[in-house]
Tab-separated table of C-alpha atoms and ligand atoms in Angstrom:
chain	number	residue	atom	x	y	z
A	182	MET	CA	335.727	-115.659	98.841
A	183	ASN	CA	335.993	-117.178	102.343
A	184	ALA	CA	336.362	-120.636	100.856
A	185	THR	CA	340.143	-120.384	101.121
A	186	HIS	CA	340.134	-119.363	104.771
A	187	THR	CA	339.975	-121.711	107.737
A	188	PRO	CA	336.900	-120.820	109.827
A	189	ARG	CA	338.058	-118.971	112.942
A	190	ILE	CA	336.228	-116.868	115.524
A	191	PHE	CA	337.645	-113.682	117.037
A	192	SER	CA	336.074	-111.148	119.393
A	193	GLY	CA	337.097	-108.689	122.070
A	194	ILE	CA	335.915	-106.447	124.873
A	195	GLN	CA	337.429	-103.211	126.138
A	196	PRO	CA	338.617	-103.316	129.758
A	197	SER	CA	337.468	-99.698	130.070
A	198	GLY	CA	335.492	-100.329	133.259
A	199	GLY	CA	333.592	-103.099	134.962
A	200	LEU	CA	331.729	-105.380	132.555
A	201	THR	CA	327.941	-105.249	132.438
A	202	LEU	CA	324.985	-107.523	131.867
A	203	GLY	CA	325.000	-106.129	128.277
A	204	ASN	CA	328.560	-107.350	127.746
A	205	TYR	CA	327.598	-110.714	129.268
A	206	LEU	CA	324.471	-111.370	127.200
A	207	GLY	CA	325.659	-109.682	123.989
A	208	ALA	CA	329.170	-111.102	124.038
A	209	LEU	CA	330.657	-113.212	126.877
A	210	LYS	CA	327.901	-115.819	127.129
A	211	ARG	CA	328.133	-116.414	123.403
A	212	PHE	CA	331.946	-116.480	123.452
A	213	ALA	CA	331.702	-119.481	125.769
A	214	GLU	CA	329.062	-121.160	123.592
A	215	TYR	CA	331.192	-120.854	120.435
A	216	GLN	CA	333.902	-122.912	122.109
A	217	ASP	CA	331.629	-125.897	121.536
A	218	SER	CA	331.159	-125.102	117.836
A	219	GLY	CA	334.320	-126.959	116.825
A	220	LEU	CA	335.910	-123.722	115.542
A	221	GLU	CA	339.085	-122.120	116.828
A	222	THR	CA	338.144	-119.264	119.195
A	223	ILE	CA	340.346	-116.250	119.964
A	224	TYR	CA	339.196	-113.751	122.609
A	225	CYS	CA	340.920	-110.519	123.448
A	226	LEU	CA	340.837	-107.812	126.111
A	227	VAL	CA	341.324	-104.842	123.854
A	228	ASP	CA	343.347	-102.625	126.164
A	229	LEU	CA	344.674	-100.489	123.271
A	230	HIS	CA	341.065	-99.583	122.447
A	231	ALA	CA	340.439	-98.691	126.091
A	232	LEU	CA	343.232	-96.085	125.847
A	233	THR	CA	341.241	-94.065	123.299
A	234	VAL	CA	339.674	-92.359	126.315
A	235	TRP	CA	341.647	-91.504	129.469
A	236	GLN	CA	342.420	-94.473	131.721
A	237	ASP	CA	344.199	-94.253	135.044
A	238	PRO	CA	347.164	-96.658	134.551
A	239	ALA	CA	346.754	-98.525	137.846
A	240	ALA	CA	342.997	-98.808	137.347
A	241	LEU	CA	343.457	-100.098	133.792
A	242	ILE	CA	345.625	-102.961	135.053
A	243	GLU	CA	342.924	-103.912	137.591
A	244	GLN	CA	340.131	-103.579	135.018
A	245	THR	CA	342.029	-105.785	132.568
A	246	ARG	CA	342.524	-108.501	135.189
A	247	GLU	CA	338.904	-108.199	136.261
A	248	ALA	CA	337.707	-108.495	132.661
A	249	ALA	CA	339.909	-111.582	132.186
A	250	ALA	CA	338.308	-113.054	135.321
A	251	ALA	CA	334.853	-112.240	133.883
A	252	PHE	CA	335.642	-114.049	130.616
A	253	MET	CA	336.733	-117.160	132.500
A	254	ALA	CA	333.886	-117.010	135.021
A	255	ALA	CA	331.433	-116.774	132.114
A	256	GLY	CA	332.865	-119.994	130.689
A	257	VAL	CA	335.746	-118.999	128.400
A	258	ASP	CA	338.305	-121.725	128.994
A	259	PRO	CA	341.886	-120.563	128.302
A	260	ALA	CA	342.813	-124.151	127.427
A	261	ARG	CA	340.201	-124.309	124.656
A	262	SER	CA	340.275	-120.666	123.553
A	263	ILE	CA	343.134	-118.224	123.160
A	264	LEU	CA	342.607	-115.505	125.801
A	265	PHE	CA	344.973	-112.528	125.987
A	266	ASN	CA	345.261	-108.759	126.163
A	267	GLN	CA	345.776	-106.929	122.894
A	268	SER	CA	348.844	-104.857	123.821
A	269	GLN	CA	350.926	-108.021	124.351
A	270	VAL	CA	350.607	-108.845	120.634
A	271	PRO	CA	352.218	-105.966	118.688
A	272	ALA	CA	350.906	-107.298	115.355
A	273	HIS	CA	347.495	-105.645	116.112
A	274	ALA	CA	348.947	-102.115	116.191
A	275	GLU	CA	351.219	-102.848	113.240
A	276	LEU	CA	348.402	-104.079	111.005
A	277	SER	CA	346.232	-101.189	112.170
A	278	TRP	CA	348.687	-98.723	110.582
A	279	LEU	CA	348.791	-100.698	107.334
A	280	LEU	CA	344.989	-100.877	107.179
A	281	SER	CA	344.567	-97.192	107.991
A	282	CYS	CA	346.472	-96.586	104.731
A	283	VAL	CA	343.686	-98.525	102.978
A	284	ALA	CA	340.632	-97.154	104.858
A	285	ARG	CA	339.168	-93.845	103.656
A	286	VAL	CA	338.422	-90.802	105.827
A	287	GLY	CA	334.889	-90.711	104.394
A	288	TRP	CA	334.275	-94.210	105.808
A	289	MET	CA	335.475	-93.171	109.260
A	290	ASP	CA	333.315	-90.042	109.142
A	291	ARG	CA	330.216	-92.216	108.952
A	292	MET	CA	330.924	-94.186	112.146
A	293	THR	CA	328.093	-93.485	114.579
A	294	GLN	CA	330.085	-94.670	117.628
A	295	PHE	CA	332.613	-91.881	117.043
A	296	LYS	CA	329.794	-89.356	116.688
A	297	ASP	CA	328.219	-90.620	119.936
A	298	LYS	CA	331.441	-90.776	121.925
A	299	GLY	CA	332.999	-87.660	120.398
A	300	GLY	CA	329.776	-85.724	120.917
A	301	LYS	CA	329.979	-81.947	120.884
A	302	ASP	CA	333.601	-82.095	122.011
A	303	ARG	CA	334.779	-83.766	118.815
A	304	GLU	CA	337.749	-81.403	118.303
A	305	ARG	CA	339.208	-82.362	121.655
A	306	VAL	CA	338.891	-86.158	121.713
A	307	SER	CA	341.909	-88.334	120.945
A	308	LEU	CA	342.979	-89.022	117.377
A	309	ALA	CA	342.867	-92.707	118.342
A	310	LEU	CA	339.127	-92.544	119.093
A	311	TYR	CA	338.625	-91.544	115.450
A	312	ALA	CA	340.997	-94.249	114.152
A	313	TYR	CA	339.477	-96.914	116.468
A	314	PRO	CA	337.659	-98.827	113.667
A	315	ALA	CA	340.944	-99.375	111.764
A	316	LEU	CA	342.436	-100.995	114.867
A	317	MET	CA	339.294	-103.079	115.261
A	318	ALA	CA	339.612	-104.239	111.639
A	319	ALA	CA	343.238	-105.156	112.359
A	320	ASP	CA	342.238	-107.110	115.510
A	321	ILE	CA	340.014	-109.285	113.354
A	322	LEU	CA	342.036	-109.515	110.145
A	323	VAL	CA	345.365	-110.195	111.831
A	324	TYR	CA	343.922	-113.653	112.629
A	325	HIS	CA	342.119	-114.011	109.299
A	326	ALA	CA	339.013	-114.417	111.471
A	327	THR	CA	335.992	-115.440	109.422
A	328	ALA	CA	333.314	-114.739	112.047
A	329	VAL	CA	332.982	-112.234	114.883
A	330	PRO	CA	330.308	-112.548	117.593
A	331	VAL	CA	329.296	-109.035	118.699
A	332	GLY	CA	326.316	-107.075	119.977
A	333	GLU	CA	324.178	-105.034	117.586
A	334	ASP	CA	326.133	-101.820	118.334
A	335	GLN	CA	329.245	-103.179	116.617
A	336	LYS	CA	327.538	-103.991	113.318
A	337	GLN	CA	328.769	-100.853	111.567
A	338	HIS	CA	332.387	-101.486	112.596
A	339	LEU	CA	332.120	-105.021	111.214
A	340	GLU	CA	330.837	-103.664	107.908
A	341	LEU	CA	333.823	-101.325	107.805
A	342	THR	CA	336.155	-104.290	108.435
A	343	ARG	CA	334.619	-106.033	105.422
A	344	ASP	CA	335.078	-102.890	103.293
A	345	ILE	CA	338.733	-102.577	104.327
A	346	ALA	CA	339.421	-106.261	103.581
A	347	ALA	CA	337.714	-106.040	100.191
A	348	LYS	CA	339.571	-102.842	99.223
A	349	PHE	CA	342.922	-104.337	100.276
A	350	ASN	CA	342.259	-107.498	98.239
A	351	HIS	CA	341.148	-105.415	95.268
A	352	ASP	CA	343.958	-102.818	95.395
A	353	TYR	CA	346.700	-105.434	95.650
A	354	GLY	CA	345.036	-108.021	93.405
A	355	VAL	CA	345.038	-110.732	96.072
A	356	ASP	CA	342.546	-112.909	97.938
A	357	PHE	CA	344.368	-112.455	101.230
A	358	PHE	CA	341.942	-111.154	103.849
A	359	PRO	CA	338.630	-112.950	104.486
A	360	ILE	CA	335.348	-111.056	104.288
A	361	THR	CA	334.352	-111.541	107.915
A	362	ASN	CA	330.787	-112.392	108.963
A	363	PRO	CA	329.262	-110.665	111.979
A	364	LEU	CA	327.470	-113.085	114.328
A	365	ILE	CA	324.719	-110.971	115.907
A	366	GLU	CA	322.391	-113.537	117.454
A	367	GLY	CA	320.266	-114.269	120.495
A	368	ALA	CA	317.563	-112.564	122.532
A	369	ALA	CA	319.828	-109.805	123.850
A	370	THR	CA	321.946	-108.395	121.039
A	371	ARG	CA	321.153	-104.930	122.398
A	372	VAL	CA	320.513	-104.706	126.134
A	373	MET	CA	319.241	-101.231	126.952
A	374	SER	CA	319.893	-98.937	129.909
A	375	LEU	CA	317.665	-99.544	132.948
A	376	ARG	CA	317.063	-95.781	133.146
A	377	ASP	CA	316.408	-95.010	129.475
A	378	GLY	CA	315.047	-97.574	127.018
A	379	SER	CA	316.474	-95.654	124.051
A	380	LYS	CA	320.116	-95.915	125.205
A	381	LYS	CA	322.215	-99.072	125.274
A	382	MET	CA	323.425	-100.393	128.633
A	383	SER	CA	327.049	-99.282	128.787
A	384	LYS	CA	329.905	-99.601	131.237
A	385	SER	CA	330.811	-95.939	130.731
A	386	ASP	CA	327.312	-94.524	131.445
A	387	PRO	CA	327.756	-92.003	134.303
A	388	SER	CA	324.744	-93.516	136.084
A	389	ASP	CA	325.536	-96.788	137.880
A	390	ALA	CA	321.778	-97.372	138.212
A	391	SER	CA	321.568	-97.651	134.409
A	392	ARG	CA	323.379	-100.980	134.348
A	393	ILE	CA	323.891	-104.257	136.138
A	394	ASN	CA	327.610	-104.838	136.716
A	395	LEU	CA	328.992	-108.358	136.820
A	396	THR	CA	330.381	-107.448	140.253
A	397	ASP	CA	326.999	-106.358	141.724
A	398	ASP	CA	325.725	-108.435	144.655
A	399	ALA	CA	322.213	-109.906	144.862
A	400	ASP	CA	320.746	-106.960	146.818
A	401	THR	CA	322.168	-104.398	144.406
A	402	ILE	CA	320.814	-106.316	141.394
A	403	ALA	CA	317.340	-106.567	142.975
A	404	GLN	CA	317.378	-102.872	143.873
A	405	LYS	CA	318.458	-101.755	140.383
A	406	ILE	CA	315.738	-103.873	138.775
A	407	ARG	CA	313.147	-102.568	141.250
A	408	LYS	CA	314.094	-98.991	140.334
A	409	ALA	CA	314.326	-99.670	136.575
A	410	ARG	CA	312.188	-97.276	134.568
A	411	THR	CA	308.950	-98.880	133.335
A	412	ASP	CA	305.365	-97.859	132.646
A	413	ALA	CA	302.125	-98.453	134.502
A	414	ASP	CA	300.506	-100.886	132.042
A	415	PRO	CA	300.266	-104.635	132.575
A	416	LEU	CA	302.313	-106.944	130.349
A	417	PRO	CA	300.677	-108.015	127.080
A	418	GLY	CA	300.540	-111.581	125.704
A	419	SER	CA	302.987	-111.008	122.841
A	420	MET	CA	306.009	-108.857	121.887
A	421	GLU	CA	303.885	-106.995	119.341
A	422	GLY	CA	302.160	-105.319	122.317
A	423	LEU	CA	305.517	-103.962	123.521
A	424	LYS	CA	306.332	-102.189	120.253
A	425	ASP	CA	306.037	-98.715	121.781
A	426	ARG	CA	307.174	-99.647	125.286
A	427	PRO	CA	311.016	-99.769	125.038
A	428	GLU	CA	311.697	-100.103	128.772
A	429	ALA	CA	309.205	-102.935	129.225
A	430	ARG	CA	310.480	-104.652	126.090
A	431	ASN	CA	314.044	-104.437	127.395
A	432	LEU	CA	313.165	-106.132	130.692
A	433	VAL	CA	311.292	-108.922	128.902
A	434	ASN	CA	314.229	-109.450	126.540
A	435	ILE	CA	316.620	-109.610	129.485
A	436	TYR	CA	314.380	-112.141	131.255
A	437	ALA	CA	314.238	-114.317	128.126
A	438	ALA	CA	317.983	-114.148	127.499
A	439	LEU	CA	318.799	-115.014	131.119
A	440	SER	CA	316.275	-117.827	131.443
A	441	GLY	CA	316.868	-119.276	127.978
A	442	GLU	CA	313.140	-119.067	127.202
A	443	GLY	CA	311.540	-117.382	124.198
A	444	THR	CA	310.031	-113.920	124.795
A	445	ASP	CA	306.554	-115.234	123.912
A	446	GLN	CA	306.923	-117.969	126.507
A	447	VAL	CA	307.858	-115.358	129.124
A	448	LEU	CA	304.909	-113.155	128.186
A	449	ALA	CA	302.495	-116.091	128.179
A	450	ARG	CA	303.383	-116.586	131.860
A	451	PHE	CA	303.212	-112.901	132.876
A	452	GLU	CA	300.362	-111.704	130.636
A	453	GLY	CA	298.083	-109.295	132.477
A	454	GLN	CA	300.510	-108.836	135.391
A	455	GLY	CA	302.214	-105.560	136.257
A	456	PHE	CA	305.846	-104.829	137.047
A	457	GLY	CA	305.174	-105.345	140.763
A	458	ALA	CA	305.099	-109.065	139.946
A	459	PHE	CA	307.497	-109.141	136.990
A	460	LYS	CA	310.431	-107.247	138.503
A	461	PRO	CA	310.989	-109.552	141.514
A	462	ALA	CA	310.800	-112.568	139.179
A	463	LEU	CA	313.369	-110.949	136.874
A	464	ALA	CA	315.630	-110.159	139.828
A	465	GLU	CA	315.449	-113.798	140.902
A	466	VAL	CA	316.483	-115.070	137.452
A	467	ALA	CA	319.250	-112.440	137.195
A	468	VAL	CA	320.707	-113.373	140.576
A	469	ALA	CA	320.489	-117.108	139.817
A	470	VAL	CA	322.553	-116.604	136.637
A	471	LEU	CA	324.934	-113.880	137.802
A	472	ALA	CA	325.744	-114.841	141.406
A	473	PRO	CA	327.857	-117.906	140.455
A	474	ILE	CA	329.713	-115.796	137.861
A	475	THR	CA	330.386	-113.008	140.367
A	476	SER	CA	331.646	-115.424	142.982
A	477	ARG	CA	333.934	-117.228	140.487
A	478	MET	CA	335.287	-113.814	139.409
A	479	THR	CA	336.142	-113.002	143.023
A	480	GLU	CA	338.025	-116.301	143.363
A	481	LEU	CA	339.952	-115.779	140.129
A	482	LYS	CA	340.819	-112.164	140.999
A	483	SER	CA	342.437	-113.297	144.235
A	484	ASP	CA	345.338	-114.693	142.168
A	485	PRO	CA	346.427	-111.855	139.838
A	486	ALA	CA	349.727	-113.587	138.989
A	487	GLU	CA	347.813	-116.547	137.592
A	488	ILE	CA	345.620	-114.228	135.482
A	489	ASP	CA	348.762	-112.533	134.117
A	490	ARG	CA	350.278	-115.932	133.342
A	491	ILE	CA	347.166	-117.009	131.431
A	492	LEU	CA	347.151	-113.756	129.416
A	493	GLY	CA	350.861	-114.120	128.630
A	494	ASP	CA	350.390	-117.696	127.467
A	495	GLY	CA	347.416	-116.655	125.309
A	496	ALA	CA	349.441	-113.770	123.842
A	497	GLU	CA	352.205	-116.151	122.744
A	498	ARG	CA	349.682	-118.423	121.032
A	499	ALA	CA	347.995	-115.407	119.410
A	500	GLU	CA	351.334	-114.002	118.229
A	501	ALA	CA	352.161	-117.299	116.511
A	502	ILE	CA	349.073	-116.864	114.291
A	503	ALA	CA	349.274	-113.086	113.829
A	504	ARG	CA	352.981	-112.611	113.067
A	505	PRO	CA	353.077	-114.483	109.723
A	506	ILE	CA	349.869	-112.698	108.618
A	507	VAL	CA	351.262	-109.231	109.337
A	508	GLU	CA	354.591	-110.114	107.687
A	509	ARG	CA	352.805	-111.349	104.582
A	510	THR	CA	350.685	-108.157	104.533
A	511	LYS	CA	353.845	-106.042	104.509
A	512	GLU	CA	355.312	-108.162	101.745
A	513	ILE	CA	352.158	-107.718	99.641
A	514	MET	CA	352.349	-103.947	100.221
A	515	GLY	CA	355.974	-103.729	99.125
A	516	MET	CA	357.967	-103.452	102.358
A	517	ILE	CA	361.540	-104.759	102.311
A	518	ARG	CA	362.268	-107.326	105.003
A	519	SER	CA	365.999	-108.005	105.065
A	520	ARG	CA	366.679	-108.430	108.802
A	521	GLY	CA	368.211	-111.733	109.827
B	769	AQP	N1	324.182	-103.168	125.943
B	769	AQP	C1	324.705	-104.147	125.214
B	769	AQP	N2	323.930	-105.131	124.702
B	769	AQP	C2	324.456	-106.140	123.963
B	769	AQP	N3	325.793	-106.233	123.697
B	769	AQP	C3	326.602	-105.279	124.195
B	769	AQP	N4	327.927	-105.081	124.121
B	769	AQP	C4	328.265	-103.967	124.802
B	769	AQP	N5	327.167	-103.408	125.338
B	769	AQP	C5	326.112	-104.197	124.971
B	769	AQP	C6	328.834	-105.956	123.386
B	769	AQP	O1	329.954	-106.240	124.210
B	769	AQP	C7	331.101	-106.346	123.379
B	769	AQP	C8	332.214	-105.516	123.926
B	769	AQP	O2	331.944	-104.165	123.842
B	769	AQP	P1	333.071	-103.136	124.273
B	769	AQP	O3	333.214	-103.101	125.720
B	769	AQP	O4	334.337	-103.411	123.548
B	769	AQP	O5	332.565	-101.790	123.734
B	769	AQP	P2	331.152	-101.187	123.753
B	769	AQP	O6	330.294	-101.887	122.773
B	769	AQP	O7	331.369	-99.730	123.522
B	769	AQP	O8	330.614	-101.525	125.198
B	769	AQP	P3	330.258	-100.511	126.338
B	769	AQP	O9	329.867	-101.280	127.540
B	769	AQP	O10	329.290	-99.510	125.823
B	769	AQP	O11	331.655	-99.880	126.605
B	769	AQP	P4	332.045	-98.381	126.776
B	769	AQP	O12	331.025	-97.824	127.696
B	769	AQP	O13	333.415	-98.423	127.352
B	769	AQP	O14	332.006	-97.791	125.406
B	769	AQP	C9	330.701	-105.985	121.968
B	769	AQP	O15	330.465	-107.175	121.248
B	769	AQP	C10	329.426	-105.246	122.180
B	769	AQP	O16	328.574	-105.331	121.063
């Protein structure tokens, strides 16, 4: 079915706080790599998604600029990719409404992210937190994106996007929306919390010690890795030996993803050694990769007007692709368009 659609990559990150090592390895690093794939790449700071939980307005502006700086510092080049913030392209919200008329409540009820984030307080969370996956489907489909690089946690939302596209095409008898492929690849598609190997590293975790922030300095990174929860056993020679050791497995995965080595290669070097030796080596690799990114972010953040200009320029380029797609969607659905 995708044969008729030009290959195009879209992905986004919420500016709902400072970005983490999980966002870097699961998303940003790969966003930069896809720029060399020859495909058109569109990257978005999904500020409308961030609003699904309370955001202080002044802080949200700073977080959005900081996230834009993180994208660029990680290698996203606004000349080669389209980089913008979602709220500057109204077609996202418009298509979201149209697609929420296609999506079924039963599909939304199955979304584990809503269950996790809504928790016991589900009656009191925003309506938008529940509708979030319809907006995410719109983010992707408004560009007819054929592939979306994401971390493992977003797999279910991508499946929902495919279901919405297929139902729209079926209901209206068209081959209009592509059936988007998730790109979940690499050694770190799910970076786990440093405090709990069963929870994903997240920017909204109340414990700062659970994550490495892209703004952390070398000492903070080393300290967080030193204090990361582990066990007392030495490292085995293969990943099979880490099957029931989630915290240890997480640190080895992080090492491999940062160094670009395979996990077996890493374990071959550290086999038989304890975390007293492994953690300082991991901290060294982490600082070597992250320090240049952090320092480039600081430079970029010192010129907020330039960041805003880049986002505005990206939004205009994004709008030029999205507007005809949303207009055509409305036409297919039977909306009159008679304005001059
Ligand atoms: N721990 C992670 N490991 C690998 N990939 C991750 N991603 C997030 N955390 C990890 C990937 O980063 C992209 C952007 O995610 P997001 O910020 O839009 O939302 P999220 O997945 O909900 O990320 P957080 O950090 O957990 O945000 P909060 O705490 O605000 O909800 C996605 O591709 C995601 O897979």
